[in-house]
């Protein structure tokens, strides 16, 4: 698969910096020195110089007085005006916050336009289907542009609901209540939810993600709690060893349940499994990080999975508190992300998009496997990990603010480069048309919002 085309976006301000001080020997420095003598002194100096050098043949003593006097007065006036101009410019340079505030009030950056364009596309691409069994379904299929032939899926509709809540639903063209009701109608007969390619058996990562969206939208607590019980009951090492060994699956379940059931007794166990699954990387100062598996064979250290683990553990720390071991592992993960050795962080291997498979034996035929192909928008995960409160705390404590900003700017540039009007596309690498999966746009918008919040400075 070819790597997504990346480039540096407008992550920094485009405003011109302050004017540097005038150098030695420059005209501005000379005029300032001349004005500093006093206007009258400057004029008198010019008068004396001219009076001494003008020839007597110019027209006698009166003519010399006239020419020298006019020149002196003119010089005095010019010096006064130049000095006044320099004082005004210096005063303006001393008030950058006021100028910046006026500029911000009169214009806006690109982010509002991107968010508005994303909202318009999402509203325009929503699908409404009258299902004979489930009733009316309002949501999105796996990718934007699939049309009415592809009915809404639970995964994409959950991501769409998250995006609508993030964007604020500025008008009534789309009802979050319809999306919530659709997710409940897409619930499997035995409880829970699955991806379109996973068949009729509920899977914990999809169930937890849907429950997180439903809880965030204010769905019935009792109804959500019942589904949480079913999800955690099925997500054990005995019943789902492949899921419990997967960093992606464990972090997805952990993030979803932190929203849907923050007091669940299963959350500390998942945190402990995630911490125990960290591995030592001798190539980056023996810092702990994560690979795609939480047990041997782990696979290679992965910026993607390390970022996913950092995000999940940081959120868990805010909700559950944090043990010393969990804190040390999470902070090592942040330091590992900051230790990328490449000179450019918008095109380095740490931001390369990845694919992985989650293979599970089918319960109806254990000899065959259910395969879930998972694609990862890696740069968006790095932005989200580096903008966690815990990551900023590590950077400040270790004196790594400049490195933190450099890594964050590079990851954000990679995220920014991948969108068109707020919608992200996945390059399938086979020369066919790009697909626009809902999950990718959700992750891209989430990264942009997180970056905007962290980079906002009220004083400009």
GROMACS .gro file of C-alpha atoms in nm:
model
  460
    1UNK     CA    1   0.000   0.000   0.000
    2UNK     CA    2   0.142   0.336  -0.094
    3UNK     CA    3   0.180   0.581   0.188
    4UNK     CA    4  -0.072   0.860   0.205
    5UNK     CA    5   0.067   1.176   0.049
    6UNK     CA    6   0.182   1.401   0.326
    7UNK     CA    7   0.294   1.763   0.344
    8UNK     CA    8   0.324   2.046   0.585
    9UNK     CA    9   0.002   2.237   0.643
   10UNK     CA   10  -0.068   2.573   0.798
   11UNK     CA   11   0.005   2.463   1.152
   12UNK     CA   12   0.186   2.785   1.232
   13UNK     CA   13   0.072   3.140   1.213
   14UNK     CA   14   0.106   3.319   0.884
   15UNK     CA   15   0.136   3.663   1.039
   16UNK     CA   16   0.458   3.853   0.992
   17UNK     CA   17   0.683   3.878   1.292
   18UNK     CA   18   0.791   4.203   1.454
   19UNK     CA   19   1.025   4.428   1.256
   20UNK     CA   20   1.384   4.361   1.365
   21UNK     CA   21   1.585   4.648   1.507
   22UNK     CA   22   1.774   4.857   1.257
   23UNK     CA   23   2.132   4.749   1.203
   24UNK     CA   24   2.444   4.956   1.247
   25UNK     CA   25   2.493   5.206   0.965
   26UNK     CA   26   2.135   5.180   0.838
   27UNK     CA   27   1.944   5.496   0.732
   28UNK     CA   28   1.690   5.444   1.009
   29UNK     CA   29   1.964   5.435   1.272
   30UNK     CA   30   2.121   5.754   1.134
   31UNK     CA   31   1.790   5.939   1.127
   32UNK     CA   32   1.714   5.828   1.480
   33UNK     CA   33   2.057   5.955   1.590
   34UNK     CA   34   2.003   6.281   1.406
   35UNK     CA   35   1.661   6.331   1.563
   36UNK     CA   36   1.810   6.252   1.901
   37UNK     CA   37   2.030   6.563   1.873
   38UNK     CA   38   1.720   6.777   1.875
   39UNK     CA   39   1.555   6.935   1.575
   40UNK     CA   40   1.704   7.280   1.639
   41UNK     CA   41   2.053   7.137   1.686
   42UNK     CA   42   2.031   6.941   1.363
   43UNK     CA   43   1.911   7.247   1.173
   44UNK     CA   44   2.181   7.470   1.323
   45UNK     CA   45   2.446   7.214   1.234
   46UNK     CA   46   2.342   7.209   0.871
   47UNK     CA   47   2.325   7.594   0.866
   48UNK     CA   48   2.678   7.626   1.002
   49UNK     CA   49   2.816   7.368   0.762
   50UNK     CA   50   2.661   7.531   0.454
   51UNK     CA   51   2.749   7.885   0.561
   52UNK     CA   52   3.114   7.784   0.592
   53UNK     CA   53   3.141   7.617   0.252
   54UNK     CA   54   2.922   7.836   0.029
   55UNK     CA   55   3.140   8.064  -0.192
   56UNK     CA   56   3.124   8.444  -0.164
   57UNK     CA   57   3.046   8.457  -0.537
   58UNK     CA   58   2.698   8.311  -0.465
   59UNK     CA   59   2.563   8.667  -0.428
   60UNK     CA   60   2.715   8.817  -0.121
   61UNK     CA   61   2.665   8.770   0.250
   62UNK     CA   62   2.282   8.801   0.246
   63UNK     CA   63   2.249   8.525  -0.012
   64UNK     CA   64   2.469   8.290   0.192
   65UNK     CA   65   2.257   8.361   0.500
   66UNK     CA   66   1.937   8.291   0.304
   67UNK     CA   67   2.050   7.961   0.149
   68UNK     CA   68   2.203   7.830   0.472
   69UNK     CA   69   1.905   7.941   0.680
   70UNK     CA   70   1.647   7.777   0.453
   71UNK     CA   71   1.850   7.455   0.444
   72UNK     CA   72   1.884   7.454   0.822
   73UNK     CA   73   1.512   7.506   0.879
   74UNK     CA   74   1.430   7.237   0.625
   75UNK     CA   75   1.665   6.994   0.792
   76UNK     CA   76   1.516   7.067   1.134
   77UNK     CA   77   1.163   7.002   1.007
   78UNK     CA   78   1.271   6.679   0.829
   79UNK     CA   79   1.448   6.553   1.141
   80UNK     CA   80   1.141   6.624   1.355
   81UNK     CA   81   0.911   6.438   1.114
   82UNK     CA   82   1.148   6.139   1.085
   83UNK     CA   83   1.189   6.112   1.461
   84UNK     CA   84   0.812   6.134   1.510
   85UNK     CA   85   0.760   5.856   1.254
   86UNK     CA   86   1.010   5.630   1.427
   87UNK     CA   87   0.843   5.694   1.762
   88UNK     CA   88   0.503   5.595   1.619
   89UNK     CA   89   0.643   5.276   1.465
   90UNK     CA   90   0.819   5.184   1.787
   91UNK     CA   91   0.501   5.237   1.985
   92UNK     CA   92   0.309   5.015   1.743
   93UNK     CA   93   0.568   4.737   1.770
   94UNK     CA   94   0.533   4.750   2.148
   95UNK     CA   95   0.162   4.656   2.130
   96UNK     CA   96   0.156   4.317   1.947
   97UNK     CA   97  -0.131   4.176   2.154
   98UNK     CA   98  -0.367   4.459   2.062
   99UNK     CA   99  -0.285   4.429   1.691
  100UNK     CA  100  -0.326   4.050   1.705
  101UNK     CA  101  -0.658   4.079   1.887
  102UNK     CA  102  -0.795   4.317   1.625
  103UNK     CA  103  -0.677   4.089   1.346
  104UNK     CA  104  -0.837   3.784   1.510
  105UNK     CA  105  -1.162   3.971   1.557
  106UNK     CA  106  -1.174   4.077   1.192
  107UNK     CA  107  -1.074   3.748   1.027
  108UNK     CA  108  -1.087   3.376   1.103
  109UNK     CA  109  -0.847   3.094   1.035
  110UNK     CA  110  -0.913   2.795   0.807
  111UNK     CA  111  -1.053   2.561   1.075
  112UNK     CA  112  -1.410   2.703   1.089
  113UNK     CA  113  -1.441   2.666   0.713
  114UNK     CA  114  -1.311   2.309   0.725
  115UNK     CA  115  -1.558   2.213   0.999
  116UNK     CA  116  -1.848   2.376   0.814
  117UNK     CA  117  -1.756   2.194   0.492
  118UNK     CA  118  -1.731   1.862   0.677
  119UNK     CA  119  -2.076   1.916   0.829
  120UNK     CA  120  -2.229   1.994   0.490
  121UNK     CA  121  -2.080   1.678   0.340
  122UNK     CA  122  -2.193   1.458   0.627
  123UNK     CA  123  -2.548   1.595   0.611
  124UNK     CA  124  -2.556   1.554   0.234
  125UNK     CA  125  -2.431   1.194   0.248
  126UNK     CA  126  -2.660   1.065   0.523
  127UNK     CA  127  -2.866   0.761   0.420
  128UNK     CA  128  -3.228   0.696   0.521
  129UNK     CA  129  -3.354   0.340   0.466
  130UNK     CA  130  -3.688   0.184   0.558
  131UNK     CA  131  -3.587  -0.162   0.670
  132UNK     CA  132  -3.877  -0.411   0.679
  133UNK     CA  133  -3.752  -0.566   1.005
  134UNK     CA  134  -3.571  -0.287   1.189
  135UNK     CA  135  -3.774   0.010   1.075
  136UNK     CA  136  -3.636   0.342   0.956
  137UNK     CA  137  -3.257   0.366   0.969
  138UNK     CA  138  -3.079   0.702   0.950
  139UNK     CA  139  -2.702   0.701   0.935
  140UNK     CA  140  -2.401   0.629   0.720
  141UNK     CA  141  -2.253   0.329   0.545
  142UNK     CA  142  -1.886   0.240   0.576
  143UNK     CA  143  -1.764   0.506   0.333
  144UNK     CA  144  -1.909   0.832   0.212
  145UNK     CA  145  -2.034   0.812  -0.144
  146UNK     CA  146  -2.157   0.452  -0.135
  147UNK     CA  147  -2.512   0.571  -0.197
  148UNK     CA  148  -2.851   0.438  -0.086
  149UNK     CA  149  -2.758   0.086  -0.197
  150UNK     CA  150  -2.541   0.053   0.114
  151UNK     CA  151  -2.753   0.075   0.433
  152UNK     CA  152  -2.625   0.243   0.750
  153UNK     CA  153  -2.385   0.043   0.963
  154UNK     CA  154  -2.350   0.056   1.340
  155UNK     CA  155  -1.981   0.151   1.330
  156UNK     CA  156  -2.010   0.436   1.081
  157UNK     CA  157  -2.329   0.572   1.236
  158UNK     CA  158  -2.160   0.575   1.578
  159UNK     CA  159  -1.869   0.772   1.431
  160UNK     CA  160  -2.117   1.002   1.260
  161UNK     CA  161  -2.299   1.061   1.589
  162UNK     CA  162  -1.967   1.150   1.755
  163UNK     CA  163  -1.895   1.398   1.476
  164UNK     CA  164  -2.237   1.559   1.499
  165UNK     CA  165  -2.186   1.610   1.872
  166UNK     CA  166  -1.839   1.754   1.807
  167UNK     CA  167  -1.967   1.990   1.536
  168UNK     CA  168  -2.258   2.108   1.748
  169UNK     CA  169  -2.542   2.023   1.501
  170UNK     CA  170  -2.597   2.390   1.405
  171UNK     CA  171  -2.933   2.331   1.235
  172UNK     CA  172  -3.223   2.088   1.220
  173UNK     CA  173  -3.139   1.908   0.897
  174UNK     CA  174  -3.007   1.613   1.094
  175UNK     CA  175  -3.144   1.484   1.424
  176UNK     CA  176  -2.908   1.318   1.670
  177UNK     CA  177  -3.218   1.148   1.810
  178UNK     CA  178  -3.265   0.967   1.477
  179UNK     CA  179  -2.904   0.853   1.489
  180UNK     CA  180  -2.942   0.725   1.845
  181UNK     CA  181  -3.258   0.536   1.757
  182UNK     CA  182  -3.088   0.386   1.451
  183UNK     CA  183  -2.802   0.253   1.662
  184UNK     CA  184  -3.047   0.080   1.893
  185UNK     CA  185  -3.231  -0.068   1.595
  186UNK     CA  186  -2.900  -0.201   1.459
  187UNK     CA  187  -2.840  -0.390   1.784
  188UNK     CA  188  -2.797  -0.762   1.723
  189UNK     CA  189  -3.070  -1.001   1.843
  190UNK     CA  190  -2.850  -1.140   2.122
  191UNK     CA  191  -2.722  -0.799   2.223
  192UNK     CA  192  -2.423  -0.592   2.121
  193UNK     CA  193  -2.302  -0.476   1.783
  194UNK     CA  194  -2.055  -0.591   1.518
  195UNK     CA  195  -1.884  -0.450   1.211
  196UNK     CA  196  -2.031  -0.512   0.868
  197UNK     CA  197  -1.772  -0.783   0.791
  198UNK     CA  198  -1.802  -0.960   1.128
  199UNK     CA  199  -2.138  -1.125   1.079
  200UNK     CA  200  -2.409  -1.171   1.341
  201UNK     CA  201  -2.192  -1.216   1.651
  202UNK     CA  202  -2.132  -0.915   1.875
  203UNK     CA  203  -1.774  -0.801   1.914
  204UNK     CA  204  -1.649  -0.602   2.214
  205UNK     CA  205  -1.457  -0.332   2.026
  206UNK     CA  206  -1.759  -0.238   1.812
  207UNK     CA  207  -2.002  -0.271   2.104
  208UNK     CA  208  -1.791  -0.049   2.330
  209UNK     CA  209  -1.751   0.214   2.058
  210UNK     CA  210  -2.127   0.226   1.993
  211UNK     CA  211  -2.205   0.238   2.365
  212UNK     CA  212  -1.962   0.527   2.409
  213UNK     CA  213  -2.146   0.725   2.140
  214UNK     CA  214  -2.488   0.639   2.287
  215UNK     CA  215  -2.384   0.737   2.640
  216UNK     CA  216  -2.236   1.062   2.514
  217UNK     CA  217  -2.562   1.143   2.335
  218UNK     CA  218  -2.760   1.092   2.658
  219UNK     CA  219  -2.914   0.753   2.588
  220UNK     CA  220  -3.095   0.569   2.871
  221UNK     CA  221  -2.849   0.476   3.145
  222UNK     CA  222  -3.025   0.149   3.230
  223UNK     CA  223  -3.033   0.046   2.867
  224UNK     CA  224  -2.665   0.125   2.820
  225UNK     CA  225  -2.574  -0.054   3.146
  226UNK     CA  226  -2.741  -0.375   3.029
  227UNK     CA  227  -2.534  -0.373   2.710
  228UNK     CA  228  -2.215  -0.296   2.903
  229UNK     CA  229  -2.273  -0.610   3.110
  230UNK     CA  230  -2.307  -0.819   2.796
  231UNK     CA  231  -1.994  -0.663   2.646
  232UNK     CA  232  -1.772  -0.724   2.949
  233UNK     CA  233  -1.909  -1.076   2.998
  234UNK     CA  234  -1.801  -1.171   2.648
  235UNK     CA  235  -1.466  -0.991   2.660
  236UNK     CA  236  -1.261  -1.243   2.858
  237UNK     CA  237  -0.943  -1.427   2.773
  238UNK     CA  238  -1.134  -1.756   2.767
  239UNK     CA  239  -1.403  -1.633   2.526
  240UNK     CA  240  -1.202  -1.384   2.318
  241UNK     CA  241  -0.827  -1.455   2.340
  242UNK     CA  242  -0.756  -1.280   2.009
  243UNK     CA  243  -0.929  -0.964   2.126
  244UNK     CA  244  -0.757  -0.964   2.466
  245UNK     CA  245  -0.417  -0.996   2.296
  246UNK     CA  246  -0.480  -0.707   2.056
  247UNK     CA  247  -0.364  -0.357   2.158
  248UNK     CA  248  -0.616  -0.205   1.920
  249UNK     CA  249  -0.909  -0.403   2.059
  250UNK     CA  250  -0.821  -0.352   2.428
  251UNK     CA  251  -0.768   0.024   2.389
  252UNK     CA  252  -1.092   0.060   2.190
  253UNK     CA  253  -1.292  -0.125   2.454
  254UNK     CA  254  -1.127   0.074   2.732
  255UNK     CA  255  -1.204   0.411   2.569
  256UNK     CA  256  -1.565   0.315   2.497
  257UNK     CA  257  -1.637   0.184   2.847
  258UNK     CA  258  -1.478   0.492   3.008
  259UNK     CA  259  -1.759   0.689   2.841
  260UNK     CA  260  -2.039   0.437   2.881
  261UNK     CA  261  -1.959   0.285   3.224
  262UNK     CA  262  -1.690   0.486   3.407
  263UNK     CA  263  -1.752   0.290   3.729
  264UNK     CA  264  -1.728  -0.053   3.570
  265UNK     CA  265  -1.514  -0.292   3.780
  266UNK     CA  266  -1.363  -0.429   3.458
  267UNK     CA  267  -1.182  -0.105   3.371
  268UNK     CA  268  -0.888  -0.148   3.615
  269UNK     CA  269  -0.833  -0.499   3.481
  270UNK     CA  270  -0.813  -0.369   3.123
  271UNK     CA  271  -0.569  -0.097   3.230
  272UNK     CA  272  -0.351  -0.355   3.402
  273UNK     CA  273  -0.351  -0.576   3.091
  274UNK     CA  274  -0.250  -0.278   2.880
  275UNK     CA  275   0.034  -0.182   3.113
  276UNK     CA  276   0.159  -0.541   3.134
  277UNK     CA  277   0.165  -0.554   2.753
  278UNK     CA  278   0.423  -0.277   2.715
  279UNK     CA  279   0.768  -0.373   2.584
  280UNK     CA  280   1.117  -0.228   2.618
  281UNK     CA  281   1.270  -0.067   2.308
  282UNK     CA  282   1.649  -0.054   2.321
  283UNK     CA  283   1.661   0.163   2.007
  284UNK     CA  284   1.487   0.446   2.189
  285UNK     CA  285   1.665   0.475   2.523
  286UNK     CA  286   1.506   0.151   2.654
  287UNK     CA  287   1.174   0.330   2.690
  288UNK     CA  288   0.857   0.128   2.712
  289UNK     CA  289   0.616   0.136   2.419
  290UNK     CA  290   0.355  -0.087   2.256
  291UNK     CA  291   0.326  -0.313   1.954
  292UNK     CA  292   0.015  -0.456   1.791
  293UNK     CA  293   0.002  -0.743   2.043
  294UNK     CA  294   0.001  -0.737   2.424
  295UNK     CA  295   0.180  -1.071   2.465
  296UNK     CA  296   0.460  -1.257   2.285
  297UNK     CA  297   0.521  -1.242   1.998
  298UNK     CA  298   0.459  -0.870   2.039
  299UNK     CA  299   0.573  -0.755   1.697
  300UNK     CA  300   0.778  -0.444   1.631
  301UNK     CA  301   0.743  -0.128   1.843
  302UNK     CA  302   0.470   0.083   1.689
  303UNK     CA  303   0.404   0.456   1.713
  304UNK     CA  304   0.040   0.390   1.628
  305UNK     CA  305  -0.022   0.140   1.908
  306UNK     CA  306   0.187   0.339   2.154
  307UNK     CA  307  -0.028   0.644   2.081
  308UNK     CA  308  -0.347   0.440   2.125
  309UNK     CA  309  -0.222   0.310   2.460
  310UNK     CA  310  -0.120   0.659   2.577
  311UNK     CA  311  -0.465   0.800   2.492
  312UNK     CA  312  -0.647   0.514   2.668
  313UNK     CA  313  -0.429   0.522   2.981
  314UNK     CA  314  -0.447   0.902   3.005
  315UNK     CA  315  -0.827   0.895   2.993
  316UNK     CA  316  -0.837   0.613   3.245
  317UNK     CA  317  -0.611   0.810   3.480
  318UNK     CA  318  -0.855   1.103   3.474
  319UNK     CA  319  -1.150   0.877   3.556
  320UNK     CA  320  -1.009   0.600   3.775
  321UNK     CA  321  -0.691   0.743   3.918
  322UNK     CA  322  -0.357   0.586   3.836
  323UNK     CA  323  -0.115   0.342   3.995
  324UNK     CA  324   0.255   0.414   3.998
  325UNK     CA  325   0.316   0.140   3.743
  326UNK     CA  326   0.049   0.268   3.505
  327UNK     CA  327   0.182   0.622   3.535
  328UNK     CA  328   0.539   0.511   3.461
  329UNK     CA  329   0.432   0.310   3.156
  330UNK     CA  330   0.216   0.592   3.019
  331UNK     CA  331   0.493   0.850   3.067
  332UNK     CA  332   0.745   0.618   2.903
  333UNK     CA  333   0.508   0.588   2.608
  334UNK     CA  334   0.499   0.966   2.572
  335UNK     CA  335   0.879   0.989   2.593
  336UNK     CA  336   0.908   0.712   2.334
  337UNK     CA  337   0.690   0.912   2.092
  338UNK     CA  338   0.904   1.221   2.154
  339UNK     CA  339   1.223   1.023   2.084
  340UNK     CA  340   1.160   0.978   1.711
  341UNK     CA  341   1.507   1.014   1.551
  342UNK     CA  342   1.394   1.135   1.208
  343UNK     CA  343   1.462   1.499   1.110
  344UNK     CA  344   1.114   1.552   0.962
  345UNK     CA  345   0.807   1.443   1.151
  346UNK     CA  346   0.542   1.500   0.885
  347UNK     CA  347   0.680   1.221   0.663
  348UNK     CA  348   0.868   0.999   0.909
  349UNK     CA  349   0.780   0.629   0.960
  350UNK     CA  350   0.599   0.718   1.285
  351UNK     CA  351   0.313   0.879   1.085
  352UNK     CA  352   0.281   0.607   0.819
  353UNK     CA  353  -0.072   0.468   0.793
  354UNK     CA  354  -0.098   0.101   0.892
  355UNK     CA  355  -0.322  -0.199   0.839
  356UNK     CA  356  -0.370  -0.499   1.062
  357UNK     CA  357  -0.597  -0.801   1.091
  358UNK     CA  358  -0.790  -0.924   1.392
  359UNK     CA  359  -0.850  -1.295   1.337
  360UNK     CA  360  -1.096  -1.485   1.556
  361UNK     CA  361  -1.219  -1.845   1.530
  362UNK     CA  362  -1.584  -1.857   1.431
  363UNK     CA  363  -1.804  -1.996   1.707
  364UNK     CA  364  -2.018  -2.187   1.458
  365UNK     CA  365  -1.711  -2.338   1.289
  366UNK     CA  366  -1.387  -2.310   1.494
  367UNK     CA  367  -1.184  -2.440   1.200
  368UNK     CA  368  -1.260  -2.118   1.012
  369UNK     CA  369  -1.171  -1.763   1.109
  370UNK     CA  370  -1.349  -1.432   1.106
  371UNK     CA  371  -1.106  -1.166   0.977
  372UNK     CA  372  -1.151  -0.798   1.058
  373UNK     CA  373  -0.929  -0.574   0.845
  374UNK     CA  374  -0.841  -0.264   1.046
  375UNK     CA  375  -0.688   0.045   0.890
  376UNK     CA  376  -0.521   0.310   1.105
  377UNK     CA  377  -0.484   0.685   1.044
  378UNK     CA  378  -0.157   0.697   1.234
  379UNK     CA  379  -0.085   1.072   1.229
  380UNK     CA  380  -0.423   1.148   1.388
  381UNK     CA  381  -0.343   0.913   1.676
  382UNK     CA  382  -0.010   1.085   1.734
  383UNK     CA  383  -0.181   1.425   1.754
  384UNK     CA  384  -0.437   1.289   1.998
  385UNK     CA  385  -0.168   1.124   2.214
  386UNK     CA  386   0.059   1.429   2.222
  387UNK     CA  387  -0.231   1.659   2.314
  388UNK     CA  388  -0.335   1.455   2.617
  389UNK     CA  389  -0.287   1.644   2.944
  390UNK     CA  390  -0.039   1.381   3.059
  391UNK     CA  391   0.181   1.424   2.750
  392UNK     CA  392   0.211   1.797   2.806
  393UNK     CA  393   0.297   1.735   3.172
  394UNK     CA  394   0.578   1.498   3.071
  395UNK     CA  395   0.717   1.751   2.822
  396UNK     CA  396   0.718   2.027   3.082
  397UNK     CA  397   0.870   1.811   3.356
  398UNK     CA  398   1.147   1.680   3.127
  399UNK     CA  399   1.220   2.014   2.961
  400UNK     CA  400   1.112   1.875   2.624
  401UNK     CA  401   0.866   2.148   2.523
  402UNK     CA  402   1.049   2.225   2.198
  403UNK     CA  403   1.067   1.858   2.101
  404UNK     CA  404   0.700   1.810   2.196
  405UNK     CA  405   0.598   2.103   1.976
  406UNK     CA  406   0.813   1.980   1.687
  407UNK     CA  407   0.662   1.629   1.696
  408UNK     CA  408   0.311   1.765   1.735
  409UNK     CA  409   0.351   2.010   1.446
  410UNK     CA  410   0.480   1.732   1.222
  411UNK     CA  411   0.193   1.496   1.303
  412UNK     CA  412  -0.061   1.773   1.261
  413UNK     CA  413   0.089   1.868   0.923
  414UNK     CA  414   0.042   1.507   0.813
  415UNK     CA  415  -0.322   1.512   0.930
  416UNK     CA  416  -0.392   1.846   0.763
  417UNK     CA  417  -0.241   1.738   0.431
  418UNK     CA  418  -0.479   1.443   0.402
  419UNK     CA  419  -0.815   1.620   0.394
  420UNK     CA  420  -1.028   1.780   0.125
  421UNK     CA  421  -1.291   2.013   0.269
  422UNK     CA  422  -1.279   1.836   0.604
  423UNK     CA  423  -1.315   1.484   0.463
  424UNK     CA  424  -1.028   1.233   0.464
  425UNK     CA  425  -0.966   0.962   0.205
  426UNK     CA  426  -0.787   0.630   0.230
  427UNK     CA  427  -0.556   0.541  -0.056
  428UNK     CA  428  -0.617   0.175  -0.133
  429UNK     CA  429  -0.291   0.161  -0.327
  430UNK     CA  430  -0.435  -0.017  -0.629
  431UNK     CA  431  -0.494   0.285  -0.849
  432UNK     CA  432  -0.869   0.283  -0.799
  433UNK     CA  433  -1.078   0.570  -0.666
  434UNK     CA  434  -1.004   0.680  -0.311
  435UNK     CA  435  -1.245   0.568  -0.043
  436UNK     CA  436  -1.373   0.807   0.224
  437UNK     CA  437  -1.433   0.594   0.536
  438UNK     CA  438  -1.632   0.756   0.815
  439UNK     CA  439  -1.386   0.649   1.082
  440UNK     CA  440  -1.102   0.832   0.906
  441UNK     CA  441  -1.288   1.161   0.890
  442UNK     CA  442  -1.385   1.125   1.256
  443UNK     CA  443  -1.023   1.070   1.354
  444UNK     CA  444  -0.902   1.357   1.136
  445UNK     CA  445  -1.155   1.602   1.280
  446UNK     CA  446  -1.079   1.485   1.635
  447UNK     CA  447  -0.709   1.548   1.582
  448UNK     CA  448  -0.774   1.894   1.438
  449UNK     CA  449  -1.000   1.992   1.727
  450UNK     CA  450  -0.750   1.866   1.984
  451UNK     CA  451  -0.467   2.057   1.817
  452UNK     CA  452  -0.674   2.377   1.796
  453UNK     CA  453  -0.763   2.360   2.165
  454UNK     CA  454  -0.404   2.309   2.275
  455UNK     CA  455  -0.259   2.573   2.043
  456UNK     CA  456  -0.517   2.845   2.123
  457UNK     CA  457  -0.366   3.147   2.296
  458UNK     CA  458  -0.610   3.426   2.394
  459UNK     CA  459  -0.341   3.695   2.373
  460UNK     CA  460  -0.237   3.594   2.023
   0.00000   0.00000   0.00000
